[in-house]
Amino acid sequence: MYEPPQDETAVNTDMPPHHNEEKYIIYKSCLWELLEVCIVCGQPCFVEVAHRMGTFLAVHVTCPACESTKKWCSQPFVHNTPAGNLALSAAILFSGSSYTKVSHYWKLCTNKSTHFKRAHPFYYKLFTSAKVLTQ
């Protein structure tokens, strides 16, 4: 299982809350175009998917020319959980929709599954628990 570094899980009080931050749908080819060139030496890099979890993507970038490495994550974490996964589950729950409908929509848009099916029930229980609703 993917374990985010400790600095990713800490709450940064200098940043606006993640739910207020703008979100985008990006195409893999556009992301790879950005990451395939080394920011240190300008040479071509190897880009590989390190981890996928629901809406979260972690990528490792390695430059064979200057041996620099970089890790890129698609979203911040909220207490070891990708913020996008929480946001999507909350949106499904609070809109009155269902995972089945959203999953069908996503597959029609992207021609792929979100890898979110196993995580959604966990977040659903989290949001509907009395502890979360009373805080």
JSON list of C-alpha atoms in Angstrom, two decimals:
[
{"chain": "A", "resi": 1, "resn": "MET", "atom": "CA", "xyz": [0.00, 0.00, 0.00]},
{"chain": "A", "resi": 2, "resn": "TYR", "atom": "CA", "xyz": [1.19, 3.51, -0.78]},
{"chain": "A", "resi": 3, "resn": "GLU", "atom": "CA", "xyz": [2.43, 5.46, 2.24]},
{"chain": "A", "resi": 4, "resn": "PRO", "atom": "CA", "xyz": [2.66, 9.23, 1.70]},
{"chain": "A", "resi": 5, "resn": "PRO", "atom": "CA", "xyz": [5.71, 10.94, 3.21]},
{"chain": "A", "resi": 6, "resn": "GLN", "atom": "CA", "xyz": [5.09, 12.57, 6.57]},
{"chain": "A", "resi": 7, "resn": "ASP", "atom": "CA", "xyz": [5.29, 16.10, 5.14]},
{"chain": "A", "resi": 8, "resn": "GLU", "atom": "CA", "xyz": [2.34, 15.28, 2.80]},
{"chain": "A", "resi": 9, "resn": "THR", "atom": "CA", "xyz": [0.08, 14.31, 5.67]},
{"chain": "A", "resi": 10, "resn": "ALA", "atom": "CA", "xyz": [0.66, 17.35, 7.84]},
{"chain": "A", "resi": 11, "resn": "VAL", "atom": "CA", "xyz": [-1.97, 20.06, 7.75]},
{"chain": "A", "resi": 12, "resn": "ASN", "atom": "CA", "xyz": [-0.47, 23.28, 6.36]},
{"chain": "A", "resi": 13, "resn": "THR", "atom": "CA", "xyz": [-2.23, 26.26, 7.92]},
{"chain": "A", "resi": 14, "resn": "ASP", "atom": "CA", "xyz": [-0.68, 28.68, 5.39]},
{"chain": "A", "resi": 15, "resn": "MET", "atom": "CA", "xyz": [-2.61, 27.14, 2.49]},
{"chain": "A", "resi": 16, "resn": "PRO", "atom": "CA", "xyz": [-6.33, 27.55, 1.79]},
{"chain": "A", "resi": 17, "resn": "PRO", "atom": "CA", "xyz": [-8.46, 24.48, 2.55]},
{"chain": "A", "resi": 18, "resn": "HIS", "atom": "CA", "xyz": [-8.24, 21.86, -0.20]},
{"chain": "A", "resi": 19, "resn": "HIS", "atom": "CA", "xyz": [-11.98, 21.95, -0.84]},
{"chain": "A", "resi": 20, "resn": "ASN", "atom": "CA", "xyz": [-11.62, 25.60, -1.93]},
{"chain": "A", "resi": 21, "resn": "GLU", "atom": "CA", "xyz": [-8.77, 24.85, -4.32]},
{"chain": "A", "resi": 22, "resn": "GLU", "atom": "CA", "xyz": [-9.41, 24.63, -8.08]},
{"chain": "A", "resi": 23, "resn": "LYS", "atom": "CA", "xyz": [-9.40, 21.11, -9.52]},
{"chain": "A", "resi": 24, "resn": "TYR", "atom": "CA", "xyz": [-8.76, 19.98, -13.10]},
{"chain": "A", "resi": 25, "resn": "ILE", "atom": "CA", "xyz": [-9.14, 16.91, -15.27]},
{"chain": "A", "resi": 26, "resn": "ILE", "atom": "CA", "xyz": [-5.89, 16.40, -17.15]},
{"chain": "A", "resi": 27, "resn": "TYR", "atom": "CA", "xyz": [-4.86, 14.20, -20.03]},
{"chain": "A", "resi": 28, "resn": "LYS", "atom": "CA", "xyz": [-1.97, 11.80, -19.54]},
{"chain": "A", "resi": 29, "resn": "SER", "atom": "CA", "xyz": [-0.25, 12.93, -22.77]},
{"chain": "A", "resi": 30, "resn": "CYS", "atom": "CA", "xyz": [-0.22, 16.55, -21.56]},
{"chain": "A", "resi": 31, "resn": "LEU", "atom": "CA", "xyz": [1.14, 15.58, -18.14]},
{"chain": "A", "resi": 32, "resn": "TRP", "atom": "CA", "xyz": [3.82, 13.38, -19.69]},
{"chain": "A", "resi": 33, "resn": "GLU", "atom": "CA", "xyz": [4.77, 16.21, -22.07]},
{"chain": "A", "resi": 34, "resn": "LEU", "atom": "CA", "xyz": [5.44, 18.38, -19.04]},
{"chain": "A", "resi": 35, "resn": "LEU", "atom": "CA", "xyz": [7.34, 15.73, -17.06]},
{"chain": "A", "resi": 36, "resn": "GLU", "atom": "CA", "xyz": [9.38, 14.08, -19.85]},
{"chain": "A", "resi": 37, "resn": "VAL", "atom": "CA", "xyz": [11.89, 16.94, -19.98]},
{"chain": "A", "resi": 38, "resn": "CYS", "atom": "CA", "xyz": [14.34, 17.29, -17.08]},
{"chain": "A", "resi": 39, "resn": "ILE", "atom": "CA", "xyz": [13.96, 20.57, -15.23]},
{"chain": "A", "resi": 40, "resn": "VAL", "atom": "CA", "xyz": [17.65, 20.43, -14.27]},
{"chain": "A", "resi": 41, "resn": "CYS", "atom": "CA", "xyz": [19.42, 19.68, -17.58]},
{"chain": "A", "resi": 42, "resn": "GLY", "atom": "CA", "xyz": [16.65, 19.77, -20.22]},
{"chain": "A", "resi": 43, "resn": "GLN", "atom": "CA", "xyz": [17.29, 16.20, -21.40]},
{"chain": "A", "resi": 44, "resn": "PRO", "atom": "CA", "xyz": [14.58, 13.53, -21.88]},
{"chain": "A", "resi": 45, "resn": "CYS", "atom": "CA", "xyz": [13.40, 11.74, -18.72]},
{"chain": "A", "resi": 46, "resn": "PHE", "atom": "CA", "xyz": [11.76, 8.43, -17.91]},
{"chain": "A", "resi": 47, "resn": "VAL", "atom": "CA", "xyz": [8.28, 8.86, -16.42]},
{"chain": "A", "resi": 48, "resn": "GLU", "atom": "CA", "xyz": [6.57, 5.97, -14.67]},
{"chain": "A", "resi": 49, "resn": "VAL", "atom": "CA", "xyz": [3.37, 5.62, -12.70]},
{"chain": "A", "resi": 50, "resn": "ALA", "atom": "CA", "xyz": [4.37, 4.82, -9.14]},
{"chain": "A", "resi": 51, "resn": "HIS", "atom": "CA", "xyz": [0.89, 4.46, -7.65]},
{"chain": "A", "resi": 52, "resn": "ARG", "atom": "CA", "xyz": [-2.80, 4.90, -8.46]},
{"chain": "A", "resi": 53, "resn": "MET", "atom": "CA", "xyz": [-5.51, 4.99, -5.81]},
{"chain": "A", "resi": 54, "resn": "GLY", "atom": "CA", "xyz": [-8.92, 6.24, -6.85]},
{"chain": "A", "resi": 55, "resn": "THR", "atom": "CA", "xyz": [-8.45, 9.75, -8.21]},
{"chain": "A", "resi": 56, "resn": "PHE", "atom": "CA", "xyz": [-4.84, 9.89, -6.94]},
{"chain": "A", "resi": 57, "resn": "LEU", "atom": "CA", "xyz": [-1.78, 9.43, -9.14]},
{"chain": "A", "resi": 58, "resn": "ALA", "atom": "CA", "xyz": [1.87, 9.40, -8.05]},
{"chain": "A", "resi": 59, "resn": "VAL", "atom": "CA", "xyz": [4.57, 9.57, -10.73]},
{"chain": "A", "resi": 60, "resn": "HIS", "atom": "CA", "xyz": [8.34, 9.08, -10.54]},
{"chain": "A", "resi": 61, "resn": "VAL", "atom": "CA", "xyz": [10.51, 11.01, -12.99]},
{"chain": "A", "resi": 62, "resn": "THR", "atom": "CA", "xyz": [14.14, 9.99, -13.54]},
{"chain": "A", "resi": 63, "resn": "CYS", "atom": "CA", "xyz": [16.68, 11.73, -15.75]},
{"chain": "A", "resi": 64, "resn": "PRO", "atom": "CA", "xyz": [19.34, 9.33, -17.09]},
{"chain": "A", "resi": 65, "resn": "ALA", "atom": "CA", "xyz": [21.56, 12.25, -18.16]},
{"chain": "A", "resi": 66, "resn": "CYS", "atom": "CA", "xyz": [21.99, 14.07, -14.83]},
{"chain": "A", "resi": 67, "resn": "GLU", "atom": "CA", "xyz": [20.50, 11.36, -12.56]},
{"chain": "A", "resi": 68, "resn": "SER", "atom": "CA", "xyz": [18.02, 13.77, -10.96]},
{"chain": "A", "resi": 69, "resn": "THR", "atom": "CA", "xyz": [14.77, 12.31, -9.68]},
{"chain": "A", "resi": 70, "resn": "LYS", "atom": "CA", "xyz": [11.42, 13.81, -8.86]},
{"chain": "A", "resi": 71, "resn": "LYS", "atom": "CA", "xyz": [8.16, 12.57, -7.46]},
{"chain": "A", "resi": 72, "resn": "TRP", "atom": "CA", "xyz": [4.91, 14.23, -8.53]},
{"chain": "A", "resi": 73, "resn": "CYS", "atom": "CA", "xyz": [1.55, 13.67, -6.83]},
{"chain": "A", "resi": 74, "resn": "SER", "atom": "CA", "xyz": [-1.75, 14.67, -8.40]},
{"chain": "A", "resi": 75, "resn": "GLN", "atom": "CA", "xyz": [-3.31, 15.93, -5.18]},
{"chain": "A", "resi": 76, "resn": "PRO", "atom": "CA", "xyz": [-2.61, 16.74, -1.54]},
{"chain": "A", "resi": 77, "resn": "PHE", "atom": "CA", "xyz": [-3.34, 14.38, 1.33]},
{"chain": "A", "resi": 78, "resn": "VAL", "atom": "CA", "xyz": [-5.69, 14.87, 4.24]},
{"chain": "A", "resi": 79, "resn": "HIS", "atom": "CA", "xyz": [-4.56, 12.60, 7.07]},
{"chain": "A", "resi": 80, "resn": "ASN", "atom": "CA", "xyz": [-3.07, 9.90, 4.78]},
{"chain": "A", "resi": 81, "resn": "THR", "atom": "CA", "xyz": [-6.02, 10.06, 2.34]},
{"chain": "A", "resi": 82, "resn": "PRO", "atom": "CA", "xyz": [-5.93, 11.68, -1.10]},
{"chain": "A", "resi": 83, "resn": "ALA", "atom": "CA", "xyz": [-8.08, 14.82, -0.97]},
{"chain": "A", "resi": 84, "resn": "GLY", "atom": "CA", "xyz": [-9.67, 14.03, -4.34]},
{"chain": "A", "resi": 85, "resn": "ASN", "atom": "CA", "xyz": [-10.93, 10.66, -3.10]},
{"chain": "A", "resi": 86, "resn": "LEU", "atom": "CA", "xyz": [-12.57, 12.36, -0.12]},
{"chain": "A", "resi": 87, "resn": "ALA", "atom": "CA", "xyz": [-14.03, 15.08, -2.33]},
{"chain": "A", "resi": 88, "resn": "LEU", "atom": "CA", "xyz": [-15.47, 12.62, -4.84]},
{"chain": "A", "resi": 89, "resn": "SER", "atom": "CA", "xyz": [-17.06, 10.46, -2.14]},
{"chain": "A", "resi": 90, "resn": "ALA", "atom": "CA", "xyz": [-18.51, 13.53, -0.44]},
{"chain": "A", "resi": 91, "resn": "ALA", "atom": "CA", "xyz": [-19.89, 14.81, -3.75]},
{"chain": "A", "resi": 92, "resn": "ILE", "atom": "CA", "xyz": [-21.53, 11.45, -4.49]},
{"chain": "A", "resi": 93, "resn": "LEU", "atom": "CA", "xyz": [-23.07, 11.26, -1.03]},
{"chain": "A", "resi": 94, "resn": "PHE", "atom": "CA", "xyz": [-24.20, 14.88, -0.68]},
{"chain": "A", "resi": 95, "resn": "SER", "atom": "CA", "xyz": [-25.59, 15.09, -4.23]},
{"chain": "A", "resi": 96, "resn": "GLY", "atom": "CA", "xyz": [-27.82, 12.07, -3.66]},
{"chain": "A", "resi": 97, "resn": "SER", "atom": "CA", "xyz": [-26.16, 10.24, -6.54]},
{"chain": "A", "resi": 98, "resn": "SER", "atom": "CA", "xyz": [-24.64, 6.76, -6.40]},
{"chain": "A", "resi": 99, "resn": "TYR", "atom": "CA", "xyz": [-21.22, 5.31, -7.05]},
{"chain": "A", "resi": 100, "resn": "THR", "atom": "CA", "xyz": [-22.70, 3.23, -9.90]},
{"chain": "A", "resi": 101, "resn": "LYS", "atom": "CA", "xyz": [-23.93, 6.32, -11.76]},
{"chain": "A", "resi": 102, "resn": "VAL", "atom": "CA", "xyz": [-20.72, 8.27, -11.27]},
{"chain": "A", "resi": 103, "resn": "SER", "atom": "CA", "xyz": [-18.60, 5.27, -12.26]},
{"chain": "A", "resi": 104, "resn": "HIS", "atom": "CA", "xyz": [-20.64, 4.83, -15.46]},
{"chain": "A", "resi": 105, "resn": "TYR", "atom": "CA", "xyz": [-20.24, 8.54, -16.27]},
{"chain": "A", "resi": 106, "resn": "TRP", "atom": "CA", "xyz": [-16.48, 8.37, -15.64]},
{"chain": "A", "resi": 107, "resn": "LYS", "atom": "CA", "xyz": [-16.07, 5.30, -17.84]},
{"chain": "A", "resi": 108, "resn": "LEU", "atom": "CA", "xyz": [-17.97, 7.01, -20.69]},
{"chain": "A", "resi": 109, "resn": "CYS", "atom": "CA", "xyz": [-15.76, 10.11, -20.37]},
{"chain": "A", "resi": 110, "resn": "THR", "atom": "CA", "xyz": [-12.40, 8.39, -19.98]},
{"chain": "A", "resi": 111, "resn": "ASN", "atom": "CA", "xyz": [-12.92, 4.86, -21.31]},
{"chain": "A", "resi": 112, "resn": "LYS", "atom": "CA", "xyz": [-11.36, 3.59, -18.06]},
{"chain": "A", "resi": 113, "resn": "SER", "atom": "CA", "xyz": [-12.35, 2.67, -14.56]},
{"chain": "A", "resi": 114, "resn": "THR", "atom": "CA", "xyz": [-11.39, 5.06, -11.75]},
{"chain": "A", "resi": 115, "resn": "HIS", "atom": "CA", "xyz": [-9.88, 2.38, -9.48]},
{"chain": "A", "resi": 116, "resn": "PHE", "atom": "CA", "xyz": [-12.16, 3.89, -6.87]},
{"chain": "A", "resi": 117, "resn": "LYS", "atom": "CA", "xyz": [-14.70, 1.11, -6.33]},
{"chain": "A", "resi": 118, "resn": "ARG", "atom": "CA", "xyz": [-12.98, -0.39, -3.29]},
{"chain": "A", "resi": 119, "resn": "ALA", "atom": "CA", "xyz": [-12.25, 2.95, -1.61]},
{"chain": "A", "resi": 120, "resn": "HIS", "atom": "CA", "xyz": [-15.67, 4.57, -1.97]},
{"chain": "A", "resi": 121, "resn": "PRO", "atom": "CA", "xyz": [-17.50, 2.41, 0.64]},
{"chain": "A", "resi": 122, "resn": "PHE", "atom": "CA", "xyz": [-14.81, 3.30, 3.19]},
{"chain": "A", "resi": 123, "resn": "TYR", "atom": "CA", "xyz": [-15.25, 7.04, 2.59]},
{"chain": "A", "resi": 124, "resn": "TYR", "atom": "CA", "xyz": [-19.04, 6.66, 2.53]},
{"chain": "A", "resi": 125, "resn": "LYS", "atom": "CA", "xyz": [-18.94, 5.10, 6.01]},
{"chain": "A", "resi": 126, "resn": "LEU", "atom": "CA", "xyz": [-16.58, 7.84, 7.15]},
{"chain": "A", "resi": 127, "resn": "PHE", "atom": "CA", "xyz": [-18.93, 10.61, 6.01]},
{"chain": "A", "resi": 128, "resn": "THR", "atom": "CA", "xyz": [-22.05, 9.00, 7.41]},
{"chain": "A", "resi": 129, "resn": "SER", "atom": "CA", "xyz": [-20.60, 8.17, 10.81]},
{"chain": "A", "resi": 130, "resn": "ALA", "atom": "CA", "xyz": [-21.88, 10.20, 13.75]},
{"chain": "A", "resi": 131, "resn": "LYS", "atom": "CA", "xyz": [-18.33, 11.27, 14.61]},
{"chain": "A", "resi": 132, "resn": "VAL", "atom": "CA", "xyz": [-17.83, 13.12, 11.30]},
{"chain": "A", "resi": 133, "resn": "LEU", "atom": "CA", "xyz": [-21.33, 14.60, 11.20]},
{"chain": "A", "resi": 134, "resn": "THR", "atom": "CA", "xyz": [-21.01, 16.09, 14.68]},
{"chain": "A", "resi": 135, "resn": "GLN", "atom": "CA", "xyz": [-17.61, 17.74, 14.20]}
]
